[in-house]
Amino acid sequence: MDWKLGIISDEISQDFEHAVKVIKELGASYVEVRNLWNKNVTQLLDSEFSEMKRVVEKYGLIISNLDSPSFKIYIDDEKGYKEHLQILRKVIELSKKLDIAYTRIFTFWYQGELRYYIDKLAERFNSAIDIAQSEGVILVIENEYSCFVGTGKELRTFLDKIRTKWVKVLWDPGNAFFARETPYPDGYELIKGDIMHLHIKDAMVKDGHFIWMPVGKGMINYKEQFRALRGSAHVISLETHYRNSANDPEASTRESFNGIIKILKELS
């Protein structure tokens, strides 16, 4: 199967080498790095960053991207804003060392509908866009249901507001579902031309509650979503969030990854 499949390592374990070993065993080619050894990738010492690279190279895998929590703060938090611009600078610096052309960013914690905050959000993004442009690294907004931009529709609205080639999309159908959007086709169709990376997790509503599910067992139409993505250059990165009855992250990730493979085989 000609798919670029990846897994976020800390969804398996904080023991980075063990996580990478599992990713290799499952058959994915890409490692997405967020938290490892109980710290965010932006907090690594130089020696730890070198060790991270060594481990990935040892198993013949590729780092797809580095995940900082940039702009997962309240929009009026001035101190936090300055700190997060520094976090953004750091993750861009590390990404460039790995020749990665983009990095993830969020859109501040949700406090109300986007239309009430879109001007302030655009203003807050100005400094981040300036940094991205000067460093030649694209910012990819992850649609996050706990932030102002949680759906494909909100992504489209915000991208049309700021109109810059330095901001694209990290599409997360699971987050869109939690934000009460039908991810495919509704959300996807609005932003498909701006996607640079994907996070995959499945979800459903059970007894009135949103819950994460193994990929292929939830309510998201992943068969058609993957069909629409066939032939694209994007890395499809598993971020399962689902936990089995034993609350075992590794076993849960294995279950979800096997769910992805099952769907992709049905397409071939």
Coordinates of C-alpha atoms in Angstrom, one line a residue:
M1 CA 0.0 0.0 0.0
D2 CA 1.4 3.3 -1.0
W3 CA 0.4 5.3 2.0
K4 CA 2.6 7.5 4.3
L5 CA 1.5 6.2 7.7
G6 CA 2.8 7.5 11.0
I7 CA 2.1 7.3 14.7
I8 CA 2.5 9.8 17.5
S9 CA 5.0 8.1 19.8
D10 CA 3.6 9.1 23.2
E11 CA 0.3 7.5 22.3
I12 CA 2.3 4.3 22.8
S13 CA 4.7 5.1 25.6
Q14 CA 6.9 7.9 27.1
D15 CA 9.8 5.4 26.6
F16 CA 10.7 6.7 23.2
E17 CA 12.8 3.8 22.0
H18 CA 10.1 1.3 22.9
A19 CA 7.5 3.5 21.1
V20 CA 9.6 3.7 18.0
K21 CA 10.2 -0.1 18.1
V22 CA 6.4 -0.6 18.2
I23 CA 5.8 1.8 15.3
K24 CA 8.4 0.0 13.2
E25 CA 6.8 -3.4 14.1
L26 CA 3.4 -2.2 13.1
G27 CA 4.6 -1.2 9.7
A28 CA 4.4 2.6 9.8
S29 CA 7.2 4.7 8.3
Y30 CA 6.8 7.9 10.2
V31 CA 7.2 9.0 13.9
E32 CA 5.4 12.1 15.1
V33 CA 7.1 13.5 18.2
R34 CA 5.2 15.3 20.9
N35 CA 6.1 14.2 24.4
L36 CA 9.0 11.8 25.1
W37 CA 10.7 10.9 28.3
N38 CA 8.0 12.9 30.1
K39 CA 8.8 16.2 28.5
N40 CA 7.7 18.1 25.4
V41 CA 10.0 17.9 22.5
T42 CA 10.7 21.7 22.8
Q43 CA 12.1 21.0 26.3
L44 CA 14.7 18.5 25.3
L45 CA 18.4 19.1 26.0
D46 CA 20.7 19.1 22.9
S47 CA 21.9 15.6 24.0
E48 CA 18.4 14.3 24.3
F49 CA 17.4 15.7 20.8
S50 CA 20.5 13.9 19.4
E51 CA 19.4 10.7 21.1
M52 CA 15.8 11.1 19.7
K53 CA 17.3 11.4 16.2
R54 CA 19.6 8.4 16.8
V55 CA 16.7 6.2 17.9
V56 CA 14.6 7.0 14.9
E57 CA 17.5 6.4 12.5
K58 CA 18.3 3.1 14.2
Y59 CA 14.9 1.8 13.3
G60 CA 15.0 3.2 9.8
L61 CA 12.0 5.6 10.3
I62 CA 11.4 9.2 9.5
I63 CA 10.3 12.0 11.8
S64 CA 7.2 13.5 10.2
N65 CA 6.9 16.5 12.5
L66 CA 7.5 17.9 16.0
D67 CA 4.4 18.9 18.1
S68 CA 4.6 21.9 20.4
P69 CA 1.5 23.2 22.3
S70 CA 1.8 26.6 20.7
F71 CA -1.2 28.8 21.4
K72 CA -2.9 26.4 23.7
I73 CA -3.5 29.2 26.1
Y74 CA -6.2 31.8 26.6
I75 CA -6.2 34.6 24.0
D76 CA -5.9 37.4 26.5
D77 CA -3.0 35.8 28.4
E78 CA -0.2 38.3 27.7
K79 CA 2.5 36.5 29.6
G80 CA 1.5 33.1 28.1
Y81 CA 1.4 34.7 24.6
K82 CA 5.0 35.8 24.8
E83 CA 6.0 32.5 26.2
H84 CA 4.3 30.6 23.5
L85 CA 5.9 32.7 20.8
Q86 CA 9.2 31.5 22.2
I87 CA 7.9 27.9 22.2
L88 CA 7.0 28.4 18.6
R89 CA 10.5 29.8 17.8
K90 CA 12.0 26.8 19.5
V91 CA 10.0 24.2 17.7
I92 CA 10.7 25.9 14.4
E93 CA 14.4 25.9 15.2
L94 CA 14.3 22.1 15.9
S95 CA 12.1 21.4 12.9
K96 CA 14.6 23.1 10.6
K97 CA 17.4 20.9 12.0
L98 CA 15.4 17.9 10.7
D99 CA 14.5 19.6 7.4
I100 CA 10.8 19.6 8.3
A101 CA 8.9 22.3 6.5
Y102 CA 5.9 22.8 8.8
T103 CA 4.9 22.8 12.5
R104 CA 1.6 22.6 14.3
I105 CA -0.1 25.5 16.0
F106 CA -3.4 25.9 17.8
T107 CA -6.0 28.8 18.0
F108 CA -6.3 29.5 21.8
W109 CA -8.7 28.0 24.2
Y110 CA -12.4 28.2 23.3
Q111 CA -14.3 31.0 25.0
G112 CA -17.1 31.4 22.6
E113 CA -17.9 31.2 18.9
L114 CA -15.2 32.1 16.5
R115 CA -17.1 35.0 15.0
Y116 CA -16.8 36.9 18.3
Y117 CA -13.0 36.4 18.4
I118 CA -11.8 36.2 14.8
D119 CA -10.4 39.7 14.7
K120 CA -8.4 39.2 17.9
L121 CA -7.3 35.8 16.7
A122 CA -6.1 37.2 13.4
E123 CA -4.2 39.9 15.3
R124 CA -2.6 37.3 17.6
F125 CA -1.5 35.3 14.7
N126 CA 0.4 38.2 13.1
S127 CA 3.6 37.7 15.1
A128 CA 3.5 33.9 14.6
I129 CA 3.1 34.4 10.8
D130 CA 6.1 36.9 10.8
I131 CA 8.2 34.2 12.6
A132 CA 7.1 31.5 10.1
Q133 CA 7.9 33.7 7.1
S134 CA 11.3 34.8 8.4
E135 CA 12.2 31.1 9.1
G136 CA 10.6 29.6 6.0
V137 CA 8.4 27.2 8.0
I138 CA 4.7 26.9 7.5
L139 CA 2.3 26.9 10.5
V140 CA -0.4 24.2 10.3
I141 CA -3.4 24.8 12.4
E142 CA -4.8 21.7 14.1
N143 CA -8.5 22.0 14.3
E144 CA -9.0 21.3 18.0
Y145 CA -12.5 21.1 19.6
S146 CA -11.3 22.8 22.8
C147 CA -10.0 25.8 20.8
F148 CA -11.6 28.6 18.7
V149 CA -11.0 26.7 15.5
G150 CA -12.4 23.1 15.9
T151 CA -14.0 22.3 12.5
G152 CA -13.3 22.4 8.8
K153 CA -15.8 25.2 8.5
E154 CA -14.0 27.3 11.1
L155 CA -10.6 26.5 9.5
R156 CA -12.0 27.8 6.2
T157 CA -13.3 30.9 7.8
F158 CA -10.1 31.7 9.6
L159 CA -7.8 30.9 6.6
D160 CA -10.0 33.2 4.5
K161 CA -9.6 35.9 7.1
I162 CA -5.8 35.9 7.4
R163 CA -5.0 35.0 3.7
T164 CA -1.4 33.9 3.9
K165 CA 0.6 31.1 2.4
W166 CA 2.4 30.6 5.7
V167 CA -0.7 29.1 7.4
K168 CA -2.1 25.7 6.3
V169 CA -4.1 22.9 7.9
L170 CA -3.4 19.9 10.1
W171 CA -6.7 18.1 9.5
D172 CA -8.1 16.1 12.4
P173 CA -11.5 14.4 11.6
G174 CA -11.9 13.2 15.2
N175 CA -11.6 16.7 16.6
A176 CA -14.1 18.0 14.0
F177 CA -16.5 15.2 15.1
F178 CA -16.1 16.2 18.8
A179 CA -16.8 19.8 17.6
R180 CA -20.1 18.6 16.1
E181 CA -19.2 18.6 12.5
T182 CA -19.5 15.7 10.0
P183 CA -15.8 15.5 9.2
Y184 CA -16.2 13.8 5.9
P185 CA -17.4 15.1 3.5
D186 CA -18.5 18.4 5.1
G187 CA -15.4 19.6 6.9
Y188 CA -12.8 18.0 4.6
E189 CA -14.3 19.4 1.4
L190 CA -13.8 23.0 2.8
I191 CA -10.1 22.7 3.5
K192 CA -8.8 19.8 1.4
G193 CA -6.6 22.1 -0.7
D194 CA -4.8 23.4 2.4
I195 CA -4.0 20.1 4.2
M196 CA -0.3 19.4 5.0
H197 CA -0.7 16.7 7.6
L198 CA -3.4 14.6 9.2
H199 CA -4.2 13.2 12.7
I200 CA -6.4 10.2 12.7
K201 CA -8.7 9.1 15.6
D202 CA -12.2 7.8 15.6
A203 CA -15.1 8.7 17.8
M204 CA -18.8 8.1 18.5
V205 CA -21.6 9.4 20.7
K206 CA -22.7 6.8 23.2
D207 CA -25.5 7.5 25.7
G208 CA -25.2 11.2 25.0
H209 CA -21.4 11.3 25.5
F210 CA -18.6 11.7 23.0
I211 CA -16.1 9.0 23.3
W212 CA -13.0 7.9 21.4
M213 CA -13.1 4.6 19.5
P214 CA -10.6 2.4 17.7
V215 CA -10.3 3.6 14.1
G216 CA -13.0 1.9 12.0
K217 CA -15.3 1.3 15.0
G218 CA -16.6 4.8 15.4
M219 CA -19.0 7.1 13.5
I220 CA -16.5 8.8 11.2
N221 CA -16.6 7.7 7.6
Y222 CA -12.9 6.9 7.3
K223 CA -13.4 4.6 4.3
E224 CA -14.5 7.5 2.1
Q225 CA -12.1 9.9 3.9
F226 CA -9.1 7.7 3.0
R227 CA -10.5 7.2 -0.5
A228 CA -10.5 10.9 -1.0
L229 CA -6.9 11.1 0.3
R230 CA -5.6 8.3 -1.9
G231 CA -2.5 9.5 -3.8
S232 CA -1.9 12.6 -1.6
A233 CA 1.6 13.3 -0.2
H234 CA 0.3 13.8 3.3
V235 CA 1.5 11.7 6.3
I236 CA -1.5 10.1 7.9
S237 CA -0.6 10.0 11.6
L238 CA -2.4 8.0 14.2
E239 CA -3.3 9.8 17.4
T240 CA -5.7 7.2 18.7
H241 CA -6.8 8.8 22.1
Y242 CA -8.9 5.7 22.4
R243 CA -8.1 3.5 25.4
N244 CA -9.2 -0.1 25.7
S245 CA -10.8 -1.6 28.8
A246 CA -7.4 -2.2 30.4
N247 CA -6.5 1.4 29.7
D248 CA -3.4 0.2 27.8
P249 CA -2.1 2.9 25.5
E250 CA 0.1 0.6 23.4
A251 CA -2.5 -2.1 22.9
S252 CA -5.1 0.6 22.1
T253 CA -2.8 2.2 19.5
R254 CA -2.1 -1.3 18.0
E255 CA -5.9 -1.8 17.7
S256 CA -6.5 1.5 16.0
F257 CA -3.5 1.1 13.6
N258 CA -4.8 -2.3 12.6
G259 CA -8.2 -0.6 12.0
I260 CA -6.5 1.8 9.6
I261 CA -4.8 -1.0 7.8
K262 CA -8.1 -2.9 7.5
I263 CA -9.8 0.1 5.9
L264 CA -6.9 0.8 3.5
K265 CA -6.9 -2.8 2.4
E266 CA -10.6 -2.6 1.6
L267 CA -9.8 0.3 -0.7
S268 CA -7.1 -1.5 -2.6

